[in-house]
Short mmCIF file of C-alpha atoms and ligand atoms in Angstrom, two decimals:
data_model
loop_
_atom_site.label_atom_id
_atom_site.label_comp_id
_atom_site.label_asym_id
_atom_site.label_seq_id
_atom_site.Cartn_x
_atom_site.Cartn_y
_atom_site.Cartn_z
CA MET A 1 -75.79 -133.66 -14.99
CA THR A 2 -74.35 -136.51 -12.99
CA PHE A 3 -76.47 -139.61 -13.26
CA ILE A 4 -76.39 -141.92 -10.26
CA ASN A 5 -77.75 -145.41 -10.84
CA TYR A 6 -78.25 -147.01 -7.41
CA ALA A 7 -79.31 -150.37 -8.83
CA ASN A 8 -76.12 -150.87 -10.86
CA LYS A 9 -73.99 -148.83 -8.47
CA GLU A 10 -72.81 -146.58 -11.27
CA ILE A 11 -72.16 -142.87 -11.49
CA ASP A 12 -72.11 -141.25 -14.95
CA CYS A 13 -70.41 -137.87 -15.43
CA LYS A 14 -69.95 -135.76 -18.52
CA ILE A 15 -66.71 -133.97 -19.40
CA VAL A 16 -66.67 -131.64 -22.39
CA TYR A 17 -63.46 -130.68 -24.21
CA TYR A 18 -63.92 -127.14 -25.51
CA GLY A 19 -61.68 -124.79 -27.46
CA PRO A 20 -60.91 -123.18 -30.82
CA GLY A 21 -60.88 -125.12 -34.07
CA LEU A 22 -57.79 -127.29 -34.70
CA GLY A 23 -56.61 -126.77 -31.10
CA GLY A 24 -56.30 -130.50 -30.42
CA LYS A 25 -59.54 -131.56 -28.63
CA THR A 26 -60.11 -134.63 -30.78
CA THR A 27 -56.41 -135.51 -30.51
CA ASN A 28 -56.74 -135.53 -26.68
CA LEU A 29 -59.56 -138.05 -26.87
CA GLN A 30 -57.76 -140.17 -29.45
CA TYR A 31 -54.70 -140.36 -27.21
CA ILE A 32 -56.79 -141.28 -24.18
CA TYR A 33 -58.53 -143.96 -26.22
CA THR A 34 -55.30 -145.57 -27.40
CA LYS A 35 -53.80 -145.61 -23.90
CA THR A 36 -56.81 -146.98 -22.04
CA ALA A 37 -57.30 -150.69 -21.44
CA PRO A 38 -60.12 -152.06 -23.64
CA GLU A 39 -62.08 -153.23 -20.56
CA ALA A 40 -62.09 -149.67 -19.18
CA ARG A 41 -63.34 -147.94 -22.29
CA GLY A 42 -66.30 -148.04 -24.62
CA LYS A 43 -66.37 -147.36 -28.31
CA MET A 44 -65.08 -143.98 -29.43
CA ILE A 45 -67.55 -142.32 -31.73
CA SER A 46 -66.40 -139.48 -33.99
CA LEU A 47 -68.65 -137.54 -36.31
CA ALA A 48 -66.21 -135.73 -38.55
CA THR A 49 -65.95 -134.05 -41.93
CA GLU A 50 -63.82 -135.55 -44.71
CA ALA A 51 -61.01 -133.25 -43.61
CA ASP A 52 -61.20 -134.74 -40.08
CA ARG A 53 -62.68 -131.67 -38.49
CA THR A 54 -65.22 -132.45 -35.82
CA LEU A 55 -68.66 -132.02 -37.34
CA PHE A 56 -70.86 -132.65 -34.34
CA PHE A 57 -68.86 -134.30 -31.53
CA ASP A 58 -66.52 -137.06 -30.45
CA PHE A 59 -67.62 -139.34 -27.66
CA LEU A 60 -65.61 -141.70 -25.46
CA PRO A 61 -66.95 -143.48 -22.35
CA LEU A 62 -64.33 -144.37 -19.72
CA ASP A 63 -64.50 -146.22 -16.41
CA LEU A 64 -62.19 -144.51 -13.97
CA GLY A 65 -62.25 -146.42 -10.71
CA SER A 66 -64.88 -146.20 -8.03
CA VAL A 67 -66.23 -143.89 -5.36
CA ARG A 68 -67.81 -145.45 -2.27
CA GLY A 69 -68.44 -148.65 -4.19
CA PHE A 70 -69.91 -146.90 -7.20
CA THR A 71 -68.23 -147.33 -10.58
CA THR A 72 -67.55 -143.88 -12.00
CA ARG A 73 -68.00 -143.64 -15.72
CA PHE A 74 -66.82 -140.49 -17.44
CA HIS A 75 -68.37 -139.62 -20.76
CA LEU A 76 -65.84 -137.53 -22.67
CA TYR A 77 -67.13 -135.28 -25.44
CA THR A 78 -65.46 -132.76 -27.73
CA VAL A 79 -67.26 -129.88 -29.37
CA PRO A 80 -66.62 -128.75 -32.96
CA GLY A 81 -64.33 -125.72 -32.63
CA GLN A 82 -65.20 -124.08 -35.93
CA VAL A 83 -67.03 -120.84 -35.20
CA PHE A 84 -70.15 -121.61 -37.25
CA TYR A 85 -71.01 -124.79 -35.32
CA ASP A 86 -72.23 -122.85 -32.31
CA ALA A 87 -75.62 -124.56 -32.07
CA SER A 88 -73.86 -127.93 -31.74
CA ARG A 89 -71.53 -126.63 -29.05
CA LYS A 90 -74.46 -125.37 -27.04
CA LEU A 91 -76.24 -128.70 -27.31
CA ILE A 92 -73.18 -130.71 -26.29
CA LEU A 93 -72.82 -128.65 -23.10
CA LYS A 94 -76.20 -129.86 -21.85
CA GLY A 95 -75.80 -131.65 -18.54
CA VAL A 96 -72.06 -131.02 -18.36
CA ASP A 97 -70.21 -131.89 -15.13
CA GLY A 98 -66.77 -130.55 -16.04
CA VAL A 99 -64.95 -128.76 -18.85
CA VAL A 100 -61.44 -129.01 -20.25
CA PHE A 101 -60.46 -125.99 -22.30
CA VAL A 102 -57.86 -126.92 -24.92
CA ALA A 103 -56.04 -123.73 -25.87
CA ASP A 104 -53.83 -123.56 -28.96
CA SER A 105 -50.42 -122.19 -27.97
CA GLN A 106 -49.63 -120.80 -31.42
CA LEU A 107 -49.30 -117.00 -31.41
CA GLU A 108 -51.82 -116.52 -34.20
CA ARG A 109 -54.46 -118.49 -32.25
CA MET A 110 -54.54 -116.34 -29.11
CA GLU A 111 -57.51 -114.32 -30.36
CA ALA A 112 -59.33 -117.55 -31.20
CA ASN A 113 -58.61 -118.90 -27.70
CA ILE A 114 -60.04 -115.77 -26.08
CA GLU A 115 -63.09 -115.80 -28.31
CA SER A 116 -63.69 -119.48 -27.57
CA ILE A 117 -63.58 -119.00 -23.79
CA ARG A 118 -66.10 -116.17 -24.12
CA ASN A 119 -68.24 -118.45 -26.24
CA LEU A 120 -67.95 -121.20 -23.60
CA GLU A 121 -68.97 -118.79 -20.86
CA GLN A 122 -71.99 -117.64 -22.85
CA ASN A 123 -73.11 -121.13 -23.90
CA LEU A 124 -72.84 -122.36 -20.32
CA ILE A 125 -75.08 -119.53 -19.16
CA GLU A 126 -77.62 -120.45 -21.81
CA ASN A 127 -77.59 -124.00 -20.40
CA GLY A 128 -78.04 -122.74 -16.85
CA PHE A 129 -74.40 -123.14 -15.75
CA GLU A 130 -71.65 -120.77 -14.63
CA LEU A 131 -68.04 -121.36 -15.61
CA SER A 132 -67.03 -119.95 -12.24
CA GLN A 133 -68.97 -122.76 -10.50
CA LEU A 134 -67.96 -125.65 -12.71
CA PRO A 135 -65.04 -128.12 -12.44
CA TYR A 136 -62.64 -126.74 -15.03
CA ALA A 137 -59.10 -127.39 -16.28
CA LEU A 138 -57.08 -125.39 -18.78
CA GLN A 139 -54.66 -127.00 -21.21
CA PHE A 140 -52.01 -125.17 -23.22
CA ASN A 141 -51.63 -127.50 -26.16
CA LYS A 142 -49.11 -127.64 -29.04
CA ARG A 143 -46.16 -126.75 -26.83
CA ASP A 144 -43.94 -128.58 -29.37
CA VAL A 145 -44.54 -125.97 -32.08
CA PRO A 146 -41.60 -123.52 -32.34
CA GLY A 147 -42.16 -119.92 -31.24
CA VAL A 148 -45.41 -120.41 -29.34
CA THR A 149 -46.81 -117.96 -26.78
CA PRO A 150 -44.93 -118.22 -23.45
CA VAL A 151 -46.83 -120.15 -20.77
CA ASP A 152 -46.99 -117.29 -18.27
CA GLU A 153 -48.44 -115.02 -20.95
CA MET A 154 -51.07 -117.63 -21.83
CA TYR A 155 -51.89 -118.05 -18.17
CA ARG A 156 -52.26 -114.31 -17.71
CA VAL A 157 -54.63 -113.98 -20.65
CA LEU A 158 -56.64 -117.22 -20.43
CA ASN A 159 -56.77 -118.19 -16.76
CA TYR A 160 -60.35 -117.79 -15.58
CA LYS A 161 -60.42 -118.67 -11.89
CA ARG A 162 -57.01 -120.13 -11.02
CA GLU A 163 -58.05 -123.44 -12.50
CA PRO A 164 -55.47 -126.25 -12.76
CA THR A 165 -53.39 -125.61 -15.88
CA PHE A 166 -51.29 -127.99 -17.96
CA GLU A 167 -48.82 -127.75 -20.81
CA ALA A 168 -49.50 -130.38 -23.42
CA VAL A 169 -48.52 -131.97 -26.69
CA ALA A 170 -51.66 -133.95 -27.42
CA THR A 171 -50.15 -135.72 -30.44
CA THR A 172 -47.59 -137.45 -28.20
CA GLY A 173 -49.74 -137.46 -25.08
CA VAL A 174 -47.75 -135.01 -22.96
CA GLY A 175 -50.10 -133.55 -20.33
CA VAL A 176 -53.18 -135.33 -21.67
CA PHE A 177 -53.88 -137.60 -18.70
CA ASP A 178 -52.79 -134.96 -16.19
CA THR A 179 -55.47 -132.66 -17.60
CA LEU A 180 -58.14 -135.34 -17.58
CA LYS A 181 -57.29 -136.43 -14.03
CA ALA A 182 -57.45 -132.83 -12.77
CA VAL A 183 -60.97 -132.25 -14.04
CA ALA A 184 -62.12 -135.74 -12.96
CA LYS A 185 -60.81 -135.04 -9.48
CA LEU A 186 -62.68 -131.73 -9.29
CA ILE A 187 -65.88 -133.49 -10.37
CA LEU A 188 -65.45 -136.14 -7.67
CA VAL A 189 -64.93 -133.42 -5.07
CA GLU A 190 -68.27 -131.93 -6.14
CA LEU A 191 -69.95 -135.35 -5.95
CA ARG A 192 -68.72 -135.95 -2.42
CA LYS A 193 -70.35 -132.69 -1.32
CA ARG A 194 -73.78 -134.09 -2.10
N1 GTP B 201 -47.75 -130.07 -33.42
C1 GTP B 201 -48.87 -130.41 -32.79
N2 GTP B 201 -50.00 -130.70 -33.49
C2 GTP B 201 -51.10 -131.03 -32.80
C3 GTP B 201 -51.13 -131.11 -31.38
N3 GTP B 201 -52.38 -131.47 -31.00
C4 GTP B 201 -53.10 -131.62 -32.13
N4 GTP B 201 -52.34 -131.36 -33.21
C5 GTP B 201 -52.73 -131.40 -34.64
O1 GTP B 201 -53.64 -130.32 -34.89
C6 GTP B 201 -54.63 -130.71 -35.84
C7 GTP B 201 -56.03 -130.50 -35.27
O2 GTP B 201 -56.24 -131.36 -34.16
P1 GTP B 201 -57.70 -131.82 -33.70
O3 GTP B 201 -57.53 -132.66 -32.49
O4 GTP B 201 -58.44 -132.39 -34.85
O5 GTP B 201 -58.33 -130.41 -33.33
P2 GTP B 201 -59.81 -130.10 -32.78
O6 GTP B 201 -59.63 -129.15 -31.64
O7 GTP B 201 -60.53 -131.36 -32.50
O8 GTP B 201 -60.44 -129.32 -34.05
P3 GTP B 201 -62.03 -129.15 -34.40
O9 GTP B 201 -62.62 -130.51 -34.40
O10 GTP B 201 -62.08 -128.50 -35.73
O11 GTP B 201 -62.58 -128.27 -33.34
C8 GTP B 201 -54.34 -132.17 -36.17
O12 GTP B 201 -53.58 -132.21 -37.36
C9 GTP B 201 -53.51 -132.65 -35.00
O13 GTP B 201 -52.64 -133.71 -35.33
C10 GTP B 201 -49.91 -130.81 -30.67
O14 GTP B 201 -49.83 -130.83 -29.43
N5 GTP B 201 -48.84 -130.46 -31.41
MG1 MG B 202 -62.30 -132.13 -33.18
#
């Protein structure tokens, strides 16, 4: 839920990176962190297992310009993609303003992508949201891996509501900021409607 602080002239929004395990959600946030000026970002917090899998979430606060004199601060979160962390995913979606779905382009992960979108849809409903109503961007990550699923095939299977879609290589940053900007823009459009 967007938090508007009139005294400090600040708007806080929450963006959640969702998707199957090992798809590259944490890598997106790490890239954004390394490429953002220190004065525009807060501390990145990662709660991970020893094998660097997200255990609970990653968190990165970012200041991205201003709207009508209000500083807009985006709080970026990732969920743990591993199937058995569903309670955590549900909790992290509380008060969400926008979602980035990070799909894994590898052929053998298509089922996991589909299952994860269904899980997103369901967990949003349980938090009182509808994916169809929410600012949403879709990222096809790991485009650098040989023999991945063709983009048009991924679009056909995973596109939910003609959301903005981006090819990405999160490890080198390809498509990472384009994806973030797209969802941020959709959130700001929603804010202006108020
Ligand atoms: N080749 C390639 N590897 C990637 C890409 N993006 C991420 N990876 C690698 O994939 C692995 C998993 O990435 P993470 O960012 O930890 O994945 P995650 O979605 O956060 O995984 P969970 O926390 O378990 O849900 C890491 O070894 C990354 O370096 C990419 O675009 N291309
Ligand atoms: Mg992670």
